PDB file of C-alpha atoms in Angstrom:
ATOM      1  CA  UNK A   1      93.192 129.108  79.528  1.00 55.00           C
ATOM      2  CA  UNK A   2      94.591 126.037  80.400  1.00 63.00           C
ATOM      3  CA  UNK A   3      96.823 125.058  82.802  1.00 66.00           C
ATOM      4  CA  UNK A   4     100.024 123.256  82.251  1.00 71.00           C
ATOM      5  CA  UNK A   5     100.515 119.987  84.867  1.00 71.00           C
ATOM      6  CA  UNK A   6     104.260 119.888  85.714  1.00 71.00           C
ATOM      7  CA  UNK A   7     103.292 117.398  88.664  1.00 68.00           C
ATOM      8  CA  UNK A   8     105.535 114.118  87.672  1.00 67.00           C
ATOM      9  CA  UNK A   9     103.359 111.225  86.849  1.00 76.00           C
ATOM     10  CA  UNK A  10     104.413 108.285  89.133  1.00 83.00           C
ATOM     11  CA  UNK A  11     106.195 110.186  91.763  1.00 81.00           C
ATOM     12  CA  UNK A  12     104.489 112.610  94.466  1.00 83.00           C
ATOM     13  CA  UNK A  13     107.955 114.843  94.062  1.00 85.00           C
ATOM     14  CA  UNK A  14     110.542 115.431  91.671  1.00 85.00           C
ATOM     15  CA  UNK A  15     112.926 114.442  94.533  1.00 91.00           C
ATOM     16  CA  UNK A  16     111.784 110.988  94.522  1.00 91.00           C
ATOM     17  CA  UNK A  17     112.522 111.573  90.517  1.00 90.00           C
ATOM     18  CA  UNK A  18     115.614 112.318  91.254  1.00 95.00           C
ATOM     19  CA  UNK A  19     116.702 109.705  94.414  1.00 96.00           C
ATOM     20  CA  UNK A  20     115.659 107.139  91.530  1.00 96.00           C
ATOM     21  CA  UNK A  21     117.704 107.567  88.872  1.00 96.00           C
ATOM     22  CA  UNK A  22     120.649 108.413  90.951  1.00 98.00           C
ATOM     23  CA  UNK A  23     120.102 105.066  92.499  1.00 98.00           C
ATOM     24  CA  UNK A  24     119.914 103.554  88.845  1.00 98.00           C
ATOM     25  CA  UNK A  25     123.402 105.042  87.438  1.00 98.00           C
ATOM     26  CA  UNK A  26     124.741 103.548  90.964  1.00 98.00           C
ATOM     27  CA  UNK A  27     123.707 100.327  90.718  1.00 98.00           C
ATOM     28  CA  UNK A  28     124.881 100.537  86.269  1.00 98.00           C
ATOM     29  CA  UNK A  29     128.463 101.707  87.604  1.00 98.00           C
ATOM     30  CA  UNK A  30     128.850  98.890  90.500  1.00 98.00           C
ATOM     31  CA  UNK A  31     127.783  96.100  87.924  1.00 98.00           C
ATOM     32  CA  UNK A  32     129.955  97.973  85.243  1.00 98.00           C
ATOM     33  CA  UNK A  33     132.776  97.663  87.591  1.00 98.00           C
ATOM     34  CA  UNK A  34     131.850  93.939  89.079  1.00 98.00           C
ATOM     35  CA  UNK A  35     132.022  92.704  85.422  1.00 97.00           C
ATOM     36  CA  UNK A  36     134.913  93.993  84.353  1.00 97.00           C
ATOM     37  CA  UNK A  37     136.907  92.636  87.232  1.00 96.00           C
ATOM     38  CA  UNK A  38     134.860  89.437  86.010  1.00 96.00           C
ATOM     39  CA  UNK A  39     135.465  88.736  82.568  1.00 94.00           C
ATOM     40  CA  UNK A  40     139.095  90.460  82.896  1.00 91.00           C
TER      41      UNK A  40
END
């Protein structure tokens, strides 16, 4: 039988998973925000 690899492939964790897109819909909301004050 074989076994199924829930291991995430760039990461070590799924913590490190998680820290990154967290940091990526931060960084989307503060330019969101910067260019609306911009172009407003």
């Amino acid at each position: 039988m074989q076994e199924q690899n829930d291991k995430p492939p760039v990461f070590k964790t799924w913590g490190a998973w998680y820290w990154l897109v967290l940091a990526f819909l931060v960084l989307q909301i503060v330019l969101f925000i910067y260019f609306t004050k911009y172009f407003s």
